Tab-separated table of C-alpha atoms in Angstrom:
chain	number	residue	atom	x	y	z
A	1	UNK	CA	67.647	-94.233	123.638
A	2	UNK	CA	64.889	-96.602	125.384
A	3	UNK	CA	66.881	-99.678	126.911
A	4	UNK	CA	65.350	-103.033	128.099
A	5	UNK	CA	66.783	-103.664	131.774
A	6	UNK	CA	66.791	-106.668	133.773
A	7	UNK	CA	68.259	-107.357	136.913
A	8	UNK	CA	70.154	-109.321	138.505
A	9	UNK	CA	72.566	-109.507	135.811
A	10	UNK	CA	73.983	-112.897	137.575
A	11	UNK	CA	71.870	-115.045	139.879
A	12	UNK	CA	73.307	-118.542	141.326
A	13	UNK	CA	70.643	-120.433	142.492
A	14	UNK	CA	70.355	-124.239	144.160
A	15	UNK	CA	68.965	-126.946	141.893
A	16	UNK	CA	65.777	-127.119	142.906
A	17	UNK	CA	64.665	-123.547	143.897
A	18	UNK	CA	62.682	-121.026	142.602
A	19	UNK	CA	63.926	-118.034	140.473
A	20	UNK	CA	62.330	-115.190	138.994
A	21	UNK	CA	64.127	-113.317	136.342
A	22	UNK	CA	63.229	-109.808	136.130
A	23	UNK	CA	62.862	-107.367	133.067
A	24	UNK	CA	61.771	-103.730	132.260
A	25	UNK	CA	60.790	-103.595	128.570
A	26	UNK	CA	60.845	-100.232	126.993
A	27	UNK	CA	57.907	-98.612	128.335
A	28	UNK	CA	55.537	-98.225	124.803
A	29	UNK	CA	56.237	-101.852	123.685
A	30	UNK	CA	53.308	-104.075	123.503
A	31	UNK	CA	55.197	-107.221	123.078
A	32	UNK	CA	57.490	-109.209	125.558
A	33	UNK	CA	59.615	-112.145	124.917
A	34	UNK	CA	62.254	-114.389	126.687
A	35	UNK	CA	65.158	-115.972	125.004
A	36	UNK	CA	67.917	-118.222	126.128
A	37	UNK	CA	71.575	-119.121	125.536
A	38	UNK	CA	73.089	-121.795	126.576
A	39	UNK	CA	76.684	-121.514	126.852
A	40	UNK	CA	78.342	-122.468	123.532
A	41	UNK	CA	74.747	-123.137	121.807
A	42	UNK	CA	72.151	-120.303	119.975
A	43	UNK	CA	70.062	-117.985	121.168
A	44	UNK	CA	66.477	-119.805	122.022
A	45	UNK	CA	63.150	-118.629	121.548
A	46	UNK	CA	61.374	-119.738	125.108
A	47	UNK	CA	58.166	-117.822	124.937
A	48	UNK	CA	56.630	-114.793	123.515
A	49	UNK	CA	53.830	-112.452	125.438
A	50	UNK	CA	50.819	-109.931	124.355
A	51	UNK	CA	47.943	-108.528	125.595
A	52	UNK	CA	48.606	-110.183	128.810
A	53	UNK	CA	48.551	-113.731	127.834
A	54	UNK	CA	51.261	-116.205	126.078
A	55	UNK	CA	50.712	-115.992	122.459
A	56	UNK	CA	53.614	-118.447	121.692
A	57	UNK	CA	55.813	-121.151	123.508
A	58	UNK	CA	59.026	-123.453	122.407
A	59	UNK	CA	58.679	-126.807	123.714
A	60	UNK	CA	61.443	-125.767	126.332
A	61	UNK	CA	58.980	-123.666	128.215
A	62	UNK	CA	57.358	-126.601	130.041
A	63	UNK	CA	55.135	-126.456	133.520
A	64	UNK	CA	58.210	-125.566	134.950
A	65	UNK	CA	58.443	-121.686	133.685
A	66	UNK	CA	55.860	-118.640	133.439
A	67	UNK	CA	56.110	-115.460	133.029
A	68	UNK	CA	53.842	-112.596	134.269
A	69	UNK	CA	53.478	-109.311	134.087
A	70	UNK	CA	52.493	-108.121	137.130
A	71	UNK	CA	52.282	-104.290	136.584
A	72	UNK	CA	52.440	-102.149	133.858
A	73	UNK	CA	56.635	-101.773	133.621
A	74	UNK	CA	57.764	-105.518	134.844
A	75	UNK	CA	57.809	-108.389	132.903
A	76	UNK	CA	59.254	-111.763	134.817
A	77	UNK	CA	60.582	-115.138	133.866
A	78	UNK	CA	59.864	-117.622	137.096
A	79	UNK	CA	61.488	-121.019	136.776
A	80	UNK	CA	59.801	-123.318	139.527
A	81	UNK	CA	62.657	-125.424	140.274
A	82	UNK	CA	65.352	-125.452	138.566
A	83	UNK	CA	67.634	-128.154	137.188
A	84	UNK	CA	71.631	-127.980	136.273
A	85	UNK	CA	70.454	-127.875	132.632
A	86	UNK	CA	68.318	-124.405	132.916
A	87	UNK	CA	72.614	-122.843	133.430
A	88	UNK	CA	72.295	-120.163	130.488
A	89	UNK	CA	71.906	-116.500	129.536
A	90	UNK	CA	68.492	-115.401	130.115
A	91	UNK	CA	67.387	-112.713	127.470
A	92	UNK	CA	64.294	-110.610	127.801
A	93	UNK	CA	63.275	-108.591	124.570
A	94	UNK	CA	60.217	-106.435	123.525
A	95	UNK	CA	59.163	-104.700	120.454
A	96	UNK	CA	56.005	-102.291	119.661
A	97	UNK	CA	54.522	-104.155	117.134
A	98	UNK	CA	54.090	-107.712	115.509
A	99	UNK	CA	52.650	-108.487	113.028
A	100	UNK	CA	52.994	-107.401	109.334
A	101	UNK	CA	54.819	-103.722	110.902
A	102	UNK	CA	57.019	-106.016	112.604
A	103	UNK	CA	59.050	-104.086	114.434
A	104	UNK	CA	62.310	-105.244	115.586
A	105	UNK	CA	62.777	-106.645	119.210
A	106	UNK	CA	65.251	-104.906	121.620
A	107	UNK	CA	67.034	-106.868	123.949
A	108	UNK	CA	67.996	-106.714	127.796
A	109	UNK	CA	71.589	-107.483	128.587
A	110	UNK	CA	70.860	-110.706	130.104
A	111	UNK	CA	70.997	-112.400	133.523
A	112	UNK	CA	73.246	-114.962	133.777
A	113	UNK	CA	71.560	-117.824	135.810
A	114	UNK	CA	74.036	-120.569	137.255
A	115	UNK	CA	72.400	-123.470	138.780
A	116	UNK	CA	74.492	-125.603	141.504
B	1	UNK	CA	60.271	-125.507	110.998
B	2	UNK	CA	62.379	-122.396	110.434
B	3	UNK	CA	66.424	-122.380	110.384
B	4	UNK	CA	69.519	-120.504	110.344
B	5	UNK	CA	72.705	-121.307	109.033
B	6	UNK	CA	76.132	-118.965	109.817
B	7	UNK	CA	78.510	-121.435	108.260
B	8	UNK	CA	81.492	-119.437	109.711
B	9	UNK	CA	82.224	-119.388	113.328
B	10	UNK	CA	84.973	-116.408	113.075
B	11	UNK	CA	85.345	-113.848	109.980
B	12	UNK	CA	89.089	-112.064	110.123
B	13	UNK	CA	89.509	-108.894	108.263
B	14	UNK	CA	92.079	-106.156	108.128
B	15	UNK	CA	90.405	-102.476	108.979
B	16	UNK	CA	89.495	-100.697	105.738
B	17	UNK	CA	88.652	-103.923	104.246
B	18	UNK	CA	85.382	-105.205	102.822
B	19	UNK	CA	83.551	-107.563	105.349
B	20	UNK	CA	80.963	-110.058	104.797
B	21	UNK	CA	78.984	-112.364	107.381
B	22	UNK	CA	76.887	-115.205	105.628
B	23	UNK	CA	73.598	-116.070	106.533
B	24	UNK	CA	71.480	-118.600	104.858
B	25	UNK	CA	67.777	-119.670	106.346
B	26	UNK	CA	64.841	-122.115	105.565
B	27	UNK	CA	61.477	-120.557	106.733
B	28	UNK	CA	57.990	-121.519	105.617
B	29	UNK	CA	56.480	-118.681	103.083
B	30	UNK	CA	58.647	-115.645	102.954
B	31	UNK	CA	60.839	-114.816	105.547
B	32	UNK	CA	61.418	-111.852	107.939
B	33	UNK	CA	65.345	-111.066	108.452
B	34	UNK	CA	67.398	-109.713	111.026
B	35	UNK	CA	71.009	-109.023	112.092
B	36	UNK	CA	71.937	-108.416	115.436
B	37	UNK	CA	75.071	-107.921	116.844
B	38	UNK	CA	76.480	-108.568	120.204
B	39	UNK	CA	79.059	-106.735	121.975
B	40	UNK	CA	80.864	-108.375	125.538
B	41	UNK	CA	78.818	-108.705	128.311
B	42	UNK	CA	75.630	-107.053	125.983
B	43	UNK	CA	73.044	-107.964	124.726
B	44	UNK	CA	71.659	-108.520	121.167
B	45	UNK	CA	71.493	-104.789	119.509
B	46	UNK	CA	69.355	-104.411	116.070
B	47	UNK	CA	71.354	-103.654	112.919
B	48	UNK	CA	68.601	-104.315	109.733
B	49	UNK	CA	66.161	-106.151	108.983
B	50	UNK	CA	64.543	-107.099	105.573
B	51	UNK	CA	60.989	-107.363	105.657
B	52	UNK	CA	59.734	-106.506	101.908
B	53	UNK	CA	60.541	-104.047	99.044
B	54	UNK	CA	64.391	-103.681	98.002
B	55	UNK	CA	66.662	-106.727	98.589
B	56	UNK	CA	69.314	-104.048	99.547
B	57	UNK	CA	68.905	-103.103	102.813
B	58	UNK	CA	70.534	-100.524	104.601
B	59	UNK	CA	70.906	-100.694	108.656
B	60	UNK	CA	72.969	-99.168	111.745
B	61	UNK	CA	76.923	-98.145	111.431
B	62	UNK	CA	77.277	-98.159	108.039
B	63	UNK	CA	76.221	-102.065	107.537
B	64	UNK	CA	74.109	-103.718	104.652
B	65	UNK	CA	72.351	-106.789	103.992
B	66	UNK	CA	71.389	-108.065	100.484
B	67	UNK	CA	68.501	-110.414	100.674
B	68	UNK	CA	68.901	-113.339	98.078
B	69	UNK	CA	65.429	-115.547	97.532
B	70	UNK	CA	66.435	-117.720	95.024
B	71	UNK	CA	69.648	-118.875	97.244
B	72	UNK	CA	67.383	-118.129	100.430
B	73	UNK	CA	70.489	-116.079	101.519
B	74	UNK	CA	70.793	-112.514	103.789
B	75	UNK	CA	74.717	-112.098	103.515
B	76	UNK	CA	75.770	-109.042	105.736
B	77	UNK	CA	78.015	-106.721	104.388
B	78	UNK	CA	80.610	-103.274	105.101
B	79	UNK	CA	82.057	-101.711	102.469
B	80	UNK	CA	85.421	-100.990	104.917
B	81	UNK	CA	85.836	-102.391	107.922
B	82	UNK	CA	86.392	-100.879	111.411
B	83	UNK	CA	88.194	-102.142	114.654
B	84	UNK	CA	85.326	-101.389	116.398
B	85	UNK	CA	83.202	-103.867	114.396
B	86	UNK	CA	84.865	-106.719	116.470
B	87	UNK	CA	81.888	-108.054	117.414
B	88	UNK	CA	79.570	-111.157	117.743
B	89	UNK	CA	77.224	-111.316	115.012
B	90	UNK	CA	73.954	-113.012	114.759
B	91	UNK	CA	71.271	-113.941	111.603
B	92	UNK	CA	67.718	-114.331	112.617
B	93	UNK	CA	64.753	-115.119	110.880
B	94	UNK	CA	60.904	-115.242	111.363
B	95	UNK	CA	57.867	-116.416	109.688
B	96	UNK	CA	55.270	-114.340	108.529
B	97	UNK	CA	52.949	-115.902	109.622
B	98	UNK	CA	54.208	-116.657	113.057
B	99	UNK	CA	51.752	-115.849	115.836
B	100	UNK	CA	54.080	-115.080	118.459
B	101	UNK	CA	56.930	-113.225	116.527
B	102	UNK	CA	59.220	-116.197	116.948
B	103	UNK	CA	63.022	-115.468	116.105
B	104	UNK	CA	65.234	-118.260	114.916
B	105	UNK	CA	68.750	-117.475	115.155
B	106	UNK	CA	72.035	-118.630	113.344
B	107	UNK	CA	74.737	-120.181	115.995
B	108	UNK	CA	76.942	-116.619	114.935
B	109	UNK	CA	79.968	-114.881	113.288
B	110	UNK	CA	82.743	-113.896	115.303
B	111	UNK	CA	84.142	-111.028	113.218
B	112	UNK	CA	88.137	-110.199	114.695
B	113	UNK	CA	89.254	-106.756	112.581
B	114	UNK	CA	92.562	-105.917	112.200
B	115	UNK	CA	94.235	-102.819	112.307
């Protein structure tokens, strides 16, 4: 069965650098999404992706992320420089369709991002 | 706004019995529903969703979901439980009407079976 994939599965990182979270979504999907979980807390929308542009945001995706797709299999969260407070589970997900079909979303296994 | 409430962090149940997760939401307009389950060091996998049409939905491994309107519910449910169901549990919803095919999610449902 498809899988989404996203590498590294743990990335420590100094407060204050730039990371980029990387993500394969299964390779028909039309939609991309990141998610979030803080340790303890839910699972948080961040932003969802289609047709090449951001078609909805949380009000934690501030100037400091994007995302990009940069070819047709890669889809990447960058965080410009990070605090302590972006320390969580980074999810990617994708589905075929939105919409009224609404497919369900499939999920990566997550990188773990630890900020220092 | 949309919301989900799992008012039970952990769910214990002996193998072979009935299990139920509860899920209750608040969603402009009529909801889309999920479960999704999380194994260690996985991610979310899909069980069922409820999107229209029978409030009895049927999904992955044997588990069902009964979709509630009036009590804005989406209790999960297995008729007999399996060790292997140990698992993390999550409720999500969306709105319809929801541009970027948002999913809320509950905080979660430890389930711990017995055997």
């Amino acid at each position: 069965e498809p899988e989404v994939t996203q590498t590294p599965s743990h990335q420590v990182t100094q407060m204050g650098q730039e990371v980029i979270l990387r993500c394969v979504p299964i390779s028909n999907h039309l939609y991309f999404y990141w998610y979030r979980q803080i340790l303890g807390q839910k699972v948080e929308f961040l932003v969802s992706f289609y047709n090449n542009e951001i078609s909805e945001k949380s009000e934690i995706f501030d100037d400091q992320f994007s995302v990009e797709r940069p070819d047709g299999s890669n889809f990447t969260l960058k965080i410009r420089s990070t605090k302590l407070e972006d320390s969580a589970m980074y999810f990617c997900a994708s589905s075929l369709e939105g919409g009224p079909r609404n497919q369900p979303q499939h999920f990566g296994d997550g990188t773990r991002l630890s900020i220092l | 706004a949309q919301s989900v409430a799992q008012p039970e962090d952990q769910v214990n149940v002996a193998e072979g019995n009935p299990l139920t997760v509860k899920c209750t939401y608040s969603v402009s307009g009529n909801p889309y529903l999920f479960w999704y389950v999380q194994y260690p060091n996985r991610g979310l996998q899909f069980l069922l969703k409820y999107i229209t049409g029978d409030n009895l939905v049927k999904g992955s491994y044997g588990f069902e979901a009964e979709f509630n309107k009036s009590q804005t519910s989406f209790h999960l449910k297995k008729p007999s439980a399996l060790v292997s169901d140990s698992a993390l549990y999550f409720c999500a919803v969306r709105a319809r009407a929801a541009a970027g095919n948002k999913l809320t999610f509950g905080g979660g449902t430890r389930v711990l079976v017995k055997p």
